[in-house]
Amino acid sequence: MATAASTIKVEIKRQSTPDAHATTEKFEIPYRPGMNITSLLGEIALNPVDVSGKPTTPITYDSNCLEEICGSCAMLINGKARMACSALVDKLTGPNKDQTITLAPLSKFPVVRDLSVDRSVLFENLKKVKAWVPIDGSYDLGAGPRQAPQIQEQRYPLSNCISCTICMEVCPQFNDVTNFVGAATIAQAKLFNMDPSGSVLKEERLRALAGDGGIQECGFAQNCVQACPKQLPLTEAISDMGRDVFIQQVKDLFAR
């Protein structure tokens, strides 16, 4: 029974600097019903002592909103990429609360320290596809153009992206060889291409996705849509953008 468990066993992959050798530390944390991984790491911070009683340092990790909105607390939990704030301890330790929880940083991004990684590649990719609405000044531009309800319904799910990079972590094509921009970037390109004001950069976005590491690198494994914590229609966005990229390439070919 859950109430019989006095402690939770945790193994955490640690790395003090980006170039340091990775080690694993074990902890036993007092059990409380309703704990998530973020609160578990907070317990270690309150008493940073490993399972052998040796003093250590608190675990470094990223966290902010605590409600699966900011996207910063993504990590590998029991080998699966997910958000620490929504990963409940009761569901990770088995019915008898005797299974060890393992925590590790996302594997496809440079480690900053412990569970914190550098995910700036996502934001560099978003810059490549100009994932924004262009504004040419700070003056009042008046009301924005109206959008049909059908377009709003298509755009809203894409706007829920929290930049957690889980889709990139689970993607077999996202690696140093392909330089694939990843599903999140492609979905945001679609989001802004459908925006009445953002569509002015549509052709530039499509040409960017036709370049190195672009949409042609997607193997359509569909890992991204299964792992996305916000249930974004990522494979649909990739399919639609693949069509639009091809059409743009044909247009550019005949425009020469």
Short mmCIF file of C-alpha atoms in Angstrom, two decimals:
data_model
loop_
_atom_site.label_atom_id
_atom_site.label_comp_id
_atom_site.label_asym_id
_atom_site.label_seq_id
_atom_site.Cartn_x
_atom_site.Cartn_y
_atom_site.Cartn_z
CA MET A 1 0.00 0.00 0.00
CA ALA A 2 1.14 3.57 -0.68
CA THR A 3 0.89 4.58 2.96
CA ALA A 4 3.32 1.83 3.94
CA ALA A 5 6.16 3.26 1.90
CA SER A 6 8.38 5.46 4.04
CA THR A 7 10.90 6.41 1.39
CA ILE A 8 11.23 6.73 -2.37
CA LYS A 9 14.38 5.44 -4.06
CA VAL A 10 15.89 7.67 -6.73
CA GLU A 11 18.92 7.35 -9.01
CA ILE A 12 20.05 10.57 -10.68
CA LYS A 13 22.62 11.02 -13.42
CA ARG A 14 24.83 13.94 -12.46
CA GLN A 15 27.42 16.04 -14.26
CA SER A 16 29.01 19.03 -12.54
CA THR A 17 30.15 20.78 -15.75
CA PRO A 18 29.56 20.28 -19.49
CA ASP A 19 32.94 18.55 -19.80
CA ALA A 20 32.87 16.57 -16.54
CA HIS A 21 32.49 12.81 -16.33
CA ALA A 22 28.90 11.76 -15.63
CA THR A 23 28.18 9.89 -12.40
CA THR A 24 25.09 8.43 -10.74
CA GLU A 25 23.98 9.28 -7.22
CA LYS A 26 21.34 7.42 -5.24
CA PHE A 27 18.90 8.98 -2.80
CA GLU A 28 16.06 7.92 -0.54
CA ILE A 29 13.42 10.58 -0.10
CA PRO A 30 10.61 10.65 2.49
CA TYR A 31 7.40 9.59 0.78
CA ARG A 32 4.34 11.83 0.64
CA PRO A 33 1.18 11.15 -1.36
CA GLY A 34 0.77 13.33 -4.42
CA MET A 35 4.45 14.07 -4.96
CA ASN A 36 5.73 14.88 -8.43
CA ILE A 37 9.33 14.75 -9.65
CA THR A 38 9.80 18.48 -9.10
CA SER A 39 8.80 18.21 -5.43
CA LEU A 40 11.04 15.16 -5.08
CA LEU A 41 14.02 17.20 -6.31
CA GLY A 42 12.99 19.90 -3.86
CA GLU A 43 13.23 17.38 -1.02
CA ILE A 44 16.80 16.60 -2.06
CA ALA A 45 17.60 20.33 -2.06
CA LEU A 46 16.31 20.60 1.53
CA ASN A 47 18.58 17.74 2.65
CA PRO A 48 21.27 16.99 0.03
CA VAL A 49 22.53 13.70 1.45
CA ASP A 50 22.88 10.54 -0.64
CA VAL A 51 21.69 7.08 0.33
CA SER A 52 24.97 6.33 2.14
CA GLY A 53 24.66 9.44 4.28
CA LYS A 54 27.32 11.37 2.37
CA PRO A 55 26.63 15.11 1.96
CA THR A 56 26.30 16.24 -1.64
CA THR A 57 24.97 19.20 -3.58
CA PRO A 58 21.34 19.89 -4.59
CA ILE A 59 20.39 18.70 -8.06
CA THR A 60 20.48 21.33 -10.80
CA TYR A 61 17.40 21.23 -13.00
CA ASP A 62 15.20 23.65 -14.92
CA SER A 63 11.74 24.51 -13.62
CA ASN A 64 9.39 27.46 -13.58
CA CYS A 65 5.61 27.20 -13.89
CA LEU A 66 5.04 23.82 -12.17
CA GLU A 67 1.93 23.25 -14.29
CA GLU A 68 3.16 21.98 -17.68
CA ILE A 69 3.07 25.38 -19.35
CA CYS A 70 6.64 26.70 -19.46
CA GLY A 71 8.21 23.52 -20.90
CA SER A 72 11.46 23.94 -18.97
CA CYS A 73 11.44 20.84 -16.74
CA ALA A 74 11.67 18.19 -19.48
CA MET A 75 14.03 15.33 -18.59
CA LEU A 76 14.36 11.56 -18.90
CA ILE A 77 12.24 9.95 -16.19
CA ASN A 78 12.58 6.16 -16.03
CA GLY A 79 14.13 6.45 -19.48
CA LYS A 80 11.19 8.34 -20.99
CA ALA A 81 11.22 12.00 -22.02
CA ARG A 82 8.51 13.82 -20.06
CA MET A 83 7.79 16.80 -17.86
CA ALA A 84 8.91 16.62 -14.24
CA CYS A 85 6.02 18.73 -12.98
CA SER A 86 3.36 16.35 -14.31
CA ALA A 87 5.21 13.09 -13.59
CA LEU A 88 3.64 11.74 -10.39
CA VAL A 89 5.76 9.63 -8.07
CA ASP A 90 2.85 7.32 -7.25
CA LYS A 91 2.66 6.26 -10.90
CA LEU A 92 6.42 5.77 -11.29
CA THR A 93 7.29 3.50 -8.37
CA GLY A 94 4.96 0.56 -8.95
CA PRO A 95 2.01 -0.61 -6.81
CA ASN A 96 4.23 -1.37 -3.82
CA LYS A 97 6.28 1.85 -4.14
CA ASP A 98 9.44 -0.25 -4.24
CA GLN A 99 10.68 0.55 -7.76
CA THR A 100 13.59 2.96 -8.13
CA ILE A 101 12.95 6.15 -10.10
CA THR A 102 15.75 7.07 -12.52
CA LEU A 103 16.34 10.65 -13.63
CA ALA A 104 18.69 11.80 -16.39
CA PRO A 105 19.05 14.85 -18.62
CA LEU A 106 17.68 14.87 -22.16
CA SER A 107 20.24 12.99 -24.22
CA LYS A 108 20.30 15.06 -27.44
CA PHE A 109 21.21 18.43 -25.95
CA PRO A 110 24.46 19.66 -24.35
CA VAL A 111 24.45 19.22 -20.58
CA VAL A 112 24.85 22.41 -18.57
CA ARG A 113 24.83 20.69 -15.18
CA ASP A 114 23.04 17.62 -13.83
CA LEU A 115 19.52 17.59 -15.32
CA SER A 116 19.78 21.02 -16.95
CA VAL A 117 20.55 21.08 -20.68
CA ASP A 118 21.11 23.75 -23.33
CA ARG A 119 18.11 23.72 -25.67
CA SER A 120 19.03 26.87 -27.57
CA VAL A 121 19.14 24.87 -30.83
CA LEU A 122 15.32 25.01 -30.89
CA PHE A 123 15.32 28.79 -30.75
CA GLU A 124 18.01 29.00 -33.41
CA ASN A 125 15.81 26.82 -35.62
CA LEU A 126 12.82 29.05 -34.95
CA LYS A 127 14.93 31.99 -36.09
CA LYS A 128 15.75 30.15 -39.32
CA VAL A 129 12.07 29.84 -40.22
CA LYS A 130 11.22 33.32 -38.91
CA ALA A 131 8.57 32.00 -36.55
CA TRP A 132 7.09 35.35 -35.67
CA VAL A 133 4.66 37.99 -36.94
CA PRO A 134 6.74 40.78 -38.53
CA ILE A 135 6.14 44.25 -37.10
CA ASP A 136 7.74 47.28 -38.77
CA GLY A 137 7.40 49.70 -35.88
CA SER A 138 6.18 50.32 -32.34
CA TYR A 139 3.33 52.60 -33.36
CA ASP A 140 -0.33 51.59 -33.11
CA LEU A 141 -1.17 49.40 -36.09
CA GLY A 142 -4.83 49.19 -35.22
CA ALA A 143 -6.88 46.03 -35.06
CA GLY A 144 -5.42 42.93 -36.65
CA PRO A 145 -7.06 41.23 -39.62
CA ARG A 146 -10.01 38.99 -38.87
CA GLN A 147 -9.53 35.24 -38.94
CA ALA A 148 -12.19 32.73 -39.91
CA PRO A 149 -13.23 30.44 -37.03
CA GLN A 150 -12.07 27.43 -39.06
CA ILE A 151 -8.55 28.89 -39.27
CA GLN A 152 -8.58 29.75 -35.56
CA GLU A 153 -9.47 26.16 -34.73
CA GLN A 154 -6.54 24.90 -36.81
CA ARG A 155 -4.07 27.39 -35.38
CA TYR A 156 -4.99 27.11 -31.70
CA PRO A 157 -3.55 23.61 -31.06
CA LEU A 158 -0.25 24.66 -32.69
CA SER A 159 -0.10 27.73 -30.46
CA ASN A 160 0.01 25.46 -27.40
CA CYS A 161 3.63 24.47 -28.04
CA ILE A 162 5.65 24.97 -24.84
CA SER A 163 9.14 24.57 -26.37
CA CYS A 164 9.90 21.59 -24.15
CA THR A 165 11.90 19.89 -27.00
CA ILE A 166 10.51 16.46 -26.11
CA CYS A 167 9.53 15.99 -29.76
CA MET A 168 13.17 16.57 -30.71
CA GLU A 169 14.48 14.24 -28.02
CA VAL A 170 12.37 11.30 -29.21
CA CYS A 171 12.90 11.94 -32.93
CA PRO A 172 15.35 9.44 -34.54
CA GLN A 173 16.13 12.01 -37.24
CA PHE A 174 17.13 14.80 -34.85
CA ASN A 175 20.89 14.41 -34.56
CA ASP A 176 24.19 16.01 -35.52
CA VAL A 177 24.26 14.22 -38.89
CA THR A 178 20.96 15.44 -40.33
CA ASN A 179 20.71 18.82 -38.54
CA PHE A 180 16.94 18.25 -38.71
CA VAL A 181 15.06 21.26 -37.32
CA GLY A 182 12.50 19.04 -35.61
CA ALA A 183 8.72 18.86 -35.40
CA ALA A 184 8.25 21.87 -33.10
CA THR A 185 9.90 24.25 -35.58
CA ILE A 186 7.89 22.90 -38.51
CA ALA A 187 4.64 23.22 -36.55
CA GLN A 188 5.42 26.81 -35.62
CA ALA A 189 6.19 27.63 -39.26
CA LYS A 190 2.72 26.34 -40.15
CA LEU A 191 1.18 28.36 -37.31
CA PHE A 192 2.61 31.64 -38.59
CA ASN A 193 2.02 30.81 -42.25
CA MET A 194 -1.68 30.56 -41.42
CA ASP A 195 -1.66 33.91 -39.63
CA PRO A 196 -3.01 36.77 -41.82
CA SER A 197 -0.17 39.04 -40.69
CA GLY A 198 2.53 36.39 -40.43
CA SER A 199 1.84 34.96 -43.89
CA VAL A 200 3.87 37.77 -45.46
CA LEU A 201 6.95 35.66 -44.65
CA LYS A 202 5.38 32.40 -45.84
CA GLU A 203 7.65 31.90 -48.85
CA GLU A 204 10.78 32.59 -46.80
CA ARG A 205 9.73 30.03 -44.21
CA LEU A 206 9.04 27.41 -46.87
CA ARG A 207 12.41 28.03 -48.52
CA ALA A 208 14.12 27.69 -45.14
CA LEU A 209 12.39 24.33 -44.59
CA ALA A 210 13.56 23.20 -48.02
CA GLY A 211 17.19 23.78 -47.06
CA ASP A 212 19.71 21.84 -45.00
CA GLY A 213 18.09 20.04 -42.09
CA GLY A 214 14.66 20.88 -43.42
CA ILE A 215 11.47 18.94 -43.76
CA GLN A 216 12.97 16.39 -46.15
CA GLU A 217 14.91 14.94 -43.21
CA CYS A 218 11.72 13.79 -41.45
CA GLY A 219 11.36 10.01 -41.52
CA PHE A 220 7.74 10.24 -40.26
CA ALA A 221 8.46 7.94 -37.32
CA GLN A 222 5.61 9.68 -35.47
CA ASN A 223 7.43 9.50 -32.14
CA CYS A 224 6.90 13.24 -31.76
CA VAL A 225 3.11 13.19 -31.84
CA GLN A 226 3.01 10.34 -29.34
CA ALA A 227 5.40 12.01 -26.88
CA CYS A 228 4.14 15.61 -27.09
CA PRO A 229 2.79 16.58 -23.64
CA LYS A 230 0.35 19.07 -25.20
CA GLN A 231 -0.98 16.68 -27.88
CA LEU A 232 -0.05 18.97 -30.77
CA PRO A 233 -1.00 17.65 -34.25
CA LEU A 234 2.67 17.45 -35.23
CA THR A 235 2.49 14.80 -37.94
CA GLU A 236 -0.39 16.65 -39.58
CA ALA A 237 1.66 19.85 -39.53
CA ILE A 238 4.68 18.07 -41.03
CA SER A 239 2.55 16.56 -43.78
CA ASP A 240 0.92 19.90 -44.63
CA MET A 241 4.22 21.76 -44.62
CA GLY A 242 5.85 19.08 -46.75
CA ARG A 243 3.19 19.70 -49.38
CA ASP A 244 3.63 23.48 -49.16
CA VAL A 245 7.42 23.23 -49.37
CA PHE A 246 7.16 21.11 -52.52
CA ILE A 247 4.72 23.54 -54.16
CA GLN A 248 7.03 26.45 -53.31
CA GLN A 249 10.00 24.62 -54.84
CA VAL A 250 8.05 24.08 -58.05
CA LYS A 251 7.07 27.76 -58.16
CA ASP A 252 10.68 28.80 -57.62
CA LEU A 253 11.83 26.44 -60.36
CA PHE A 254 9.54 27.98 -62.95
CA ALA A 255 10.25 31.50 -61.75
CA ARG A 256 13.91 31.29 -62.71
#
